[in-house]
Amino acid sequence: MQSLGEAARAVLLTPDPHDKRRAARSLARAWRQGRLAHRCDTPMPDQPAWPATPELLPPNRMPKRGRGGSERGRVALLHALAHIEFVAIDLAVDLVGRFGGEFPRRFVDDWIAVAADEAMHFALLDRRLRQLGSHYGALPAHAGLWESAESTADDVLARLAIVPMVLEARGLDVTPSTVERFRAAGDETSANILSRIYNDEIRHVTAGTVWFRQKCDEMGFNVVETWHALVKSRFRGSLKPPFNDSARHDAGLTQEFYAVIAS
């Protein structure tokens, strides 16, 4: 029987975005059907395989997108979000393949489901881009999204603290206003896609918070103090308001985590 680690590595080394999306969903299906052994002894690659396009640029070289009022601006924003979801497939699969052996099956259940969600989100956004005359890869994209995986490859607590509890939580803060901008522009189709992604991301942040708490409890660590220390040492950015306190609270990420260290 193929191991979970072997299957995860195969997804990470799939370069074509549409093949990777399908591979992630196949991974989830194989796990649910009991066709993968709960073993994660296969090394994960330092860098996933990605397509030749989009061109990846450092943040300070990314072209300005505007606020989504024009169709061109909406296409640029949807492309940026599609890239986030594409990289998020690899982030979820790497989490499972790298650390899944340290946890019970329920951990794998949760993060395999996240990977399948991210694959679905990418498919929705890419299809919308095509409806608007574009496609994923047509514009440059942010090169720094994988840095959070590289900086936390040695520590599952750090990975949980940074990826779901900082990066995905930021999506909870900014997505509602983005949805409203699309609706104001009359783009109800894109707004509905983003609303669906937003609701799924609450579950993703919840999974991060739940498993971070559980691992801290298992190791005898103070949950909030440990999160503060990891964010300060492993996250290169800063936590900036405004925060969507309601959605964060629903995900278990209460103000005691982020209010004290926000800039």
mmCIF file of C-alpha atoms in Angstrom:
data_model
loop_
_atom_site.group_PDB
_atom_site.id
_atom_site.type_symbol
_atom_site.label_atom_id
_atom_site.label_comp_id
_atom_site.label_asym_id
_atom_site.label_seq_id
_atom_site.Cartn_x
_atom_site.Cartn_y
_atom_site.Cartn_z
ATOM 1 C CA MET A 1 0.000 0.000 0.000
ATOM 2 C CA GLN A 2 1.302 3.434 -0.902
ATOM 3 C CA SER A 3 2.102 5.633 2.087
ATOM 4 C CA LEU A 4 0.579 9.022 2.789
ATOM 5 C CA GLY A 5 4.045 10.569 2.570
ATOM 6 C CA GLU A 6 4.729 9.089 -0.865
ATOM 7 C CA ALA A 7 1.387 10.331 -2.178
ATOM 8 C CA ALA A 8 1.933 13.810 -0.728
ATOM 9 C CA ARG A 9 5.387 14.067 -2.305
ATOM 10 C CA ALA A 10 3.927 13.128 -5.685
ATOM 11 C CA VAL A 11 1.418 15.995 -5.444
ATOM 12 C CA LEU A 12 4.140 18.476 -4.498
ATOM 13 C CA LEU A 13 6.277 17.408 -7.475
ATOM 14 C CA THR A 14 3.432 17.868 -9.980
ATOM 15 C CA PRO A 15 4.174 21.126 -11.855
ATOM 16 C CA ASP A 16 1.071 21.680 -13.969
ATOM 17 C CA PRO A 17 -1.505 23.601 -11.894
ATOM 18 C CA HIS A 18 -4.484 21.668 -13.221
ATOM 19 C CA ASP A 19 -2.742 18.310 -12.742
ATOM 20 C CA LYS A 20 -1.746 19.386 -9.212
ATOM 21 C CA ARG A 21 -5.353 20.355 -8.453
ATOM 22 C CA ARG A 22 -6.559 16.951 -9.627
ATOM 23 C CA ALA A 23 -3.750 15.170 -7.783
ATOM 24 C CA ALA A 24 -4.646 16.906 -4.506
ATOM 25 C CA ARG A 25 -8.275 15.861 -4.832
ATOM 26 C CA SER A 26 -7.201 12.308 -5.715
ATOM 27 C CA LEU A 27 -4.979 12.284 -2.624
ATOM 28 C CA ALA A 28 -7.951 13.284 -0.478
ATOM 29 C CA ARG A 29 -10.139 10.619 -2.062
ATOM 30 C CA ALA A 30 -7.499 7.892 -1.603
ATOM 31 C CA TRP A 31 -7.071 8.828 2.061
ATOM 32 C CA ARG A 32 -10.817 8.803 2.721
ATOM 33 C CA GLN A 33 -11.133 5.392 1.037
ATOM 34 C CA GLY A 34 -8.362 3.882 3.174
ATOM 35 C CA ARG A 35 -5.969 3.327 0.259
ATOM 36 C CA LEU A 36 -3.023 5.134 1.894
ATOM 37 C CA ALA A 37 -1.000 3.908 4.857
ATOM 38 C CA HIS A 38 -0.645 6.436 7.676
ATOM 39 C CA ARG A 39 3.127 6.733 7.251
ATOM 40 C CA CYS A 40 5.023 9.959 6.603
ATOM 41 C CA ASP A 41 8.620 8.768 6.315
ATOM 42 C CA THR A 42 9.137 10.049 2.750
ATOM 43 C CA PRO A 43 11.157 13.314 2.593
ATOM 44 C CA MET A 44 9.194 16.271 1.316
ATOM 45 C CA PRO A 45 10.886 18.463 -1.325
ATOM 46 C CA ASP A 46 12.274 21.808 -0.198
ATOM 47 C CA GLN A 47 10.465 23.448 -3.111
ATOM 48 C CA PRO A 48 7.358 22.165 -4.919
ATOM 49 C CA ALA A 49 7.297 21.857 -8.683
ATOM 50 C CA TRP A 50 5.545 24.839 -10.280
ATOM 51 C CA PRO A 51 4.758 25.804 -13.885
ATOM 52 C CA ALA A 52 6.878 28.164 -15.998
ATOM 53 C CA THR A 53 4.165 30.792 -15.677
ATOM 54 C CA PRO A 54 3.186 32.915 -13.843
ATOM 55 C CA GLU A 55 6.434 34.834 -13.588
ATOM 56 C CA LEU A 56 7.250 35.087 -9.885
ATOM 57 C CA LEU A 57 8.349 38.500 -8.639
ATOM 58 C CA PRO A 58 9.432 39.820 -5.237
ATOM 59 C CA PRO A 59 6.722 41.849 -3.509
ATOM 60 C CA ASN A 60 8.344 45.211 -4.262
ATOM 61 C CA ARG A 61 8.304 44.486 -8.005
ATOM 62 C CA MET A 62 4.669 43.419 -8.229
ATOM 63 C CA PRO A 63 2.583 45.780 -10.406
ATOM 64 C CA LYS A 64 -0.142 47.755 -8.653
ATOM 65 C CA ARG A 65 -3.531 46.053 -8.979
ATOM 66 C CA GLY A 66 -5.876 48.878 -8.061
ATOM 67 C CA ARG A 67 -8.978 48.234 -5.982
ATOM 68 C CA GLY A 68 -10.971 46.100 -8.390
ATOM 69 C CA GLY A 69 -13.263 48.766 -9.804
ATOM 70 C CA SER A 70 -12.407 48.111 -13.449
ATOM 71 C CA GLU A 71 -12.556 44.715 -15.121
ATOM 72 C CA ARG A 72 -8.794 44.849 -15.594
ATOM 73 C CA GLY A 73 -8.362 45.483 -11.887
ATOM 74 C CA ARG A 74 -10.730 42.645 -10.995
ATOM 75 C CA VAL A 75 -8.850 40.255 -13.280
ATOM 76 C CA ALA A 76 -5.554 41.219 -11.616
ATOM 77 C CA LEU A 77 -7.028 40.662 -8.166
ATOM 78 C CA LEU A 78 -8.577 37.316 -9.127
ATOM 79 C CA HIS A 79 -5.239 36.239 -10.600
ATOM 80 C CA ALA A 80 -3.454 37.135 -7.354
ATOM 81 C CA LEU A 81 -6.021 35.149 -5.377
ATOM 82 C CA ALA A 82 -5.723 32.183 -7.753
ATOM 83 C CA HIS A 83 -1.977 32.136 -7.113
ATOM 84 C CA ILE A 84 -2.551 32.198 -3.362
ATOM 85 C CA GLU A 85 -4.894 29.215 -3.655
ATOM 86 C CA PHE A 86 -2.470 27.360 -5.926
ATOM 87 C CA VAL A 87 0.364 27.715 -3.411
ATOM 88 C CA ALA A 88 -2.074 26.879 -0.605
ATOM 89 C CA ILE A 89 -2.564 23.422 -2.148
ATOM 90 C CA ASP A 90 1.153 22.768 -1.662
ATOM 91 C CA LEU A 91 1.143 24.279 1.840
ATOM 92 C CA ALA A 92 -1.624 21.926 2.995
ATOM 93 C CA VAL A 93 -0.140 18.857 1.291
ATOM 94 C CA ASP A 94 3.330 19.611 2.666
ATOM 95 C CA LEU A 95 1.892 19.952 6.173
ATOM 96 C CA VAL A 96 0.335 16.494 5.866
ATOM 97 C CA GLY A 97 3.351 14.827 4.268
ATOM 98 C CA ARG A 98 5.919 16.457 6.538
ATOM 99 C CA PHE A 99 4.153 16.279 9.906
ATOM 100 C CA GLY A 100 1.155 13.950 9.545
ATOM 101 C CA GLY A 101 2.956 11.030 11.150
ATOM 102 C CA GLU A 102 3.226 12.978 14.439
ATOM 103 C CA PHE A 103 -0.554 13.198 14.801
ATOM 104 C CA PRO A 104 -3.638 10.972 14.902
ATOM 105 C CA ARG A 105 -5.661 10.322 11.763
ATOM 106 C CA ARG A 106 -8.036 13.194 12.575
ATOM 107 C CA PHE A 107 -5.211 15.662 11.911
ATOM 108 C CA VAL A 108 -4.677 14.171 8.460
ATOM 109 C CA ASP A 109 -8.444 14.153 7.874
ATOM 110 C CA ASP A 110 -8.586 17.892 8.559
ATOM 111 C CA TRP A 111 -5.609 18.946 6.439
ATOM 112 C CA ILE A 112 -6.358 16.601 3.548
ATOM 113 C CA ALA A 113 -9.775 18.292 3.451
ATOM 114 C CA VAL A 114 -8.058 21.696 3.454
ATOM 115 C CA ALA A 115 -5.901 20.652 0.488
ATOM 116 C CA ALA A 116 -9.008 19.538 -1.405
ATOM 117 C CA ASP A 117 -10.683 22.864 -0.588
ATOM 118 C CA GLU A 118 -7.703 24.833 -1.881
ATOM 119 C CA ALA A 119 -7.739 22.795 -5.095
ATOM 120 C CA MET A 120 -11.422 23.569 -5.541
ATOM 121 C CA HIS A 121 -10.850 27.275 -4.823
ATOM 122 C CA PHE A 122 -8.102 27.397 -7.438
ATOM 123 C CA ALA A 123 -10.390 25.733 -9.997
ATOM 124 C CA LEU A 124 -13.181 28.239 -9.325
ATOM 125 C CA LEU A 125 -10.864 31.232 -9.668
ATOM 126 C CA ASP A 126 -9.133 29.946 -12.787
ATOM 127 C CA ARG A 127 -12.482 29.242 -14.421
ATOM 128 C CA ARG A 128 -13.638 32.758 -13.566
ATOM 129 C CA LEU A 129 -10.446 34.211 -15.050
ATOM 130 C CA ARG A 130 -11.143 32.315 -18.281
ATOM 131 C CA GLN A 131 -14.699 33.645 -18.342
ATOM 132 C CA LEU A 132 -13.162 37.137 -18.163
ATOM 133 C CA GLY A 133 -10.748 36.427 -21.024
ATOM 134 C CA SER A 134 -7.658 35.614 -18.949
ATOM 135 C CA HIS A 135 -6.169 32.566 -17.223
ATOM 136 C CA TYR A 136 -3.843 31.605 -14.401
ATOM 137 C CA GLY A 137 -0.285 32.381 -15.477
ATOM 138 C CA ALA A 138 -1.231 35.379 -17.625
ATOM 139 C CA LEU A 139 0.080 37.872 -15.035
ATOM 140 C CA PRO A 140 3.074 37.908 -12.680
ATOM 141 C CA ALA A 141 2.585 36.627 -9.142
ATOM 142 C CA HIS A 142 4.042 37.057 -5.669
ATOM 143 C CA ALA A 143 7.195 34.986 -5.148
ATOM 144 C CA GLY A 144 7.215 35.033 -1.355
ATOM 145 C CA LEU A 145 4.287 32.807 -0.443
ATOM 146 C CA TRP A 146 6.347 29.636 -0.030
ATOM 147 C CA GLU A 147 8.729 31.372 2.391
ATOM 148 C CA SER A 148 6.396 30.557 5.273
ATOM 149 C CA ALA A 149 6.826 26.856 4.523
ATOM 150 C CA GLU A 150 10.606 27.124 4.243
ATOM 151 C CA SER A 151 10.910 28.994 7.541
ATOM 152 C CA THR A 152 8.757 26.462 9.416
ATOM 153 C CA ALA A 153 9.868 23.186 7.814
ATOM 154 C CA ASP A 154 11.452 22.041 11.080
ATOM 155 C CA ASP A 155 8.587 22.674 13.491
ATOM 156 C CA VAL A 156 4.901 21.828 13.170
ATOM 157 C CA LEU A 157 3.956 24.333 15.869
ATOM 158 C CA ALA A 158 5.634 27.081 13.872
ATOM 159 C CA ARG A 159 3.904 25.913 10.676
ATOM 160 C CA LEU A 160 0.474 25.967 12.336
ATOM 161 C CA ALA A 161 1.165 29.317 13.982
ATOM 162 C CA ILE A 162 2.184 31.033 10.748
ATOM 163 C CA VAL A 163 0.228 29.488 7.871
ATOM 164 C CA PRO A 164 -3.350 29.063 9.110
ATOM 165 C CA MET A 165 -3.210 31.347 12.168
ATOM 166 C CA VAL A 166 -1.487 34.322 10.498
ATOM 167 C CA LEU A 167 -1.706 34.043 6.714
ATOM 168 C CA GLU A 168 -5.137 32.462 6.335
ATOM 169 C CA ALA A 169 -6.488 34.551 9.189
ATOM 170 C CA ARG A 170 -5.454 37.624 7.206
ATOM 171 C CA GLY A 171 -7.772 36.400 4.468
ATOM 172 C CA LEU A 172 -10.627 36.560 6.971
ATOM 173 C CA ASP A 173 -9.794 40.226 7.554
ATOM 174 C CA VAL A 174 -9.643 41.383 3.936
ATOM 175 C CA THR A 175 -12.055 39.153 2.019
ATOM 176 C CA PRO A 176 -15.374 40.734 3.131
ATOM 177 C CA SER A 177 -14.384 44.167 1.827
ATOM 178 C CA THR A 178 -13.122 42.588 -1.407
ATOM 179 C CA VAL A 179 -16.474 40.852 -1.853
ATOM 180 C CA GLU A 180 -18.245 44.177 -1.436
ATOM 181 C CA ARG A 181 -16.007 45.843 -4.033
ATOM 182 C CA PHE A 182 -16.831 43.128 -6.569
ATOM 183 C CA ARG A 183 -20.534 43.461 -5.808
ATOM 184 C CA ALA A 184 -20.342 47.236 -6.159
ATOM 185 C CA ALA A 185 -18.814 46.698 -9.613
ATOM 186 C CA GLY A 186 -21.688 44.392 -10.564
ATOM 187 C CA ASP A 187 -19.520 41.245 -10.569
ATOM 188 C CA GLU A 188 -21.792 39.010 -8.518
ATOM 189 C CA THR A 189 -20.219 35.819 -9.887
ATOM 190 C CA SER A 190 -16.770 36.670 -8.545
ATOM 191 C CA ALA A 191 -18.251 37.947 -5.281
ATOM 192 C CA ASN A 192 -20.015 34.621 -4.736
ATOM 193 C CA ILE A 193 -16.796 32.692 -5.364
ATOM 194 C CA LEU A 194 -14.932 34.802 -2.812
ATOM 195 C CA SER A 195 -17.757 34.395 -0.290
ATOM 196 C CA ARG A 196 -17.480 30.627 -0.633
ATOM 197 C CA ILE A 197 -13.716 30.762 -0.146
ATOM 198 C CA TYR A 198 -14.166 33.009 2.904
ATOM 199 C CA ASN A 199 -16.509 30.533 4.597
ATOM 200 C CA ASP A 200 -14.105 27.668 3.936
ATOM 201 C CA GLU A 201 -11.188 29.662 5.323
ATOM 202 C CA ILE A 202 -12.934 30.016 8.669
ATOM 203 C CA ARG A 203 -12.776 26.210 8.901
ATOM 204 C CA HIS A 204 -9.115 26.240 7.867
ATOM 205 C CA VAL A 205 -8.163 28.736 10.565
ATOM 206 C CA THR A 206 -10.211 26.705 13.031
ATOM 207 C CA ALA A 207 -8.223 23.580 12.162
ATOM 208 C CA GLY A 208 -4.971 25.463 12.648
ATOM 209 C CA THR A 209 -6.048 26.832 16.017
ATOM 210 C CA VAL A 210 -7.413 23.508 17.276
ATOM 211 C CA TRP A 211 -4.308 21.521 16.397
ATOM 212 C CA PHE A 212 -1.961 24.259 17.632
ATOM 213 C CA ARG A 213 -3.725 24.215 20.984
ATOM 214 C CA GLN A 214 -3.702 20.426 21.133
ATOM 215 C CA LYS A 215 0.021 20.175 20.379
ATOM 216 C CA CYS A 216 0.851 22.897 22.914
ATOM 217 C CA ASP A 217 -1.212 21.105 25.568
ATOM 218 C CA GLU A 218 0.507 17.821 24.746
ATOM 219 C CA MET A 219 3.934 19.450 25.165
ATOM 220 C CA GLY A 220 2.984 21.447 28.273
ATOM 221 C CA PHE A 221 3.369 24.841 26.555
ATOM 222 C CA ASN A 222 1.334 27.966 27.212
ATOM 223 C CA VAL A 223 -0.734 28.307 24.038
ATOM 224 C CA VAL A 224 -0.847 32.100 23.642
ATOM 225 C CA GLU A 225 2.728 32.748 24.802
ATOM 226 C CA THR A 226 4.036 30.067 22.439
ATOM 227 C CA TRP A 227 2.112 31.580 19.520
ATOM 228 C CA HIS A 228 3.499 35.041 20.294
ATOM 229 C CA ALA A 229 7.056 33.721 20.421
ATOM 230 C CA LEU A 230 6.709 31.827 17.136
ATOM 231 C CA VAL A 231 5.128 34.735 15.276
ATOM 232 C CA LYS A 232 7.872 37.066 16.452
ATOM 233 C CA SER A 233 10.653 34.636 15.505
ATOM 234 C CA ARG A 234 9.288 32.981 12.342
ATOM 235 C CA PHE A 235 7.034 35.547 10.618
ATOM 236 C CA ARG A 236 8.810 38.218 8.592
ATOM 237 C CA GLY A 237 5.852 40.562 8.325
ATOM 238 C CA SER A 238 3.732 42.248 10.956
ATOM 239 C CA LEU A 239 0.154 41.815 12.117
ATOM 240 C CA LYS A 240 -1.774 44.867 10.986
ATOM 241 C CA PRO A 241 -5.330 45.903 11.790
ATOM 242 C CA PRO A 242 -8.152 46.089 10.947
ATOM 243 C CA PHE A 243 -9.012 42.601 12.115
ATOM 244 C CA ASN A 244 -12.220 40.690 11.490
ATOM 245 C CA ASP A 245 -12.681 39.944 15.182
ATOM 246 C CA SER A 246 -15.972 38.106 14.651
ATOM 247 C CA ALA A 247 -14.641 35.623 12.073
ATOM 248 C CA ARG A 248 -11.405 35.153 13.992
ATOM 249 C CA HIS A 249 -13.384 34.432 17.159
ATOM 250 C CA ASP A 250 -15.529 31.892 15.284
ATOM 251 C CA ALA A 251 -12.270 30.167 14.288
ATOM 252 C CA GLY A 252 -11.008 30.109 17.891
ATOM 253 C CA LEU A 253 -8.408 32.798 17.190
ATOM 254 C CA THR A 254 -9.435 35.158 19.962
ATOM 255 C CA GLN A 255 -8.003 38.638 20.580
ATOM 256 C CA GLU A 256 -5.643 37.370 23.272
ATOM 257 C CA PHE A 257 -3.558 35.935 20.436
ATOM 258 C CA TYR A 258 -3.153 38.900 18.095
ATOM 259 C CA ALA A 259 -4.187 42.132 19.836
ATOM 260 C CA VAL A 260 -1.096 42.387 22.024
ATOM 261 C CA ILE A 261 1.472 41.997 19.244
ATOM 262 C CA ALA A 262 -0.374 43.772 16.418
ATOM 263 C CA SER A 263 1.364 46.817 14.981
#
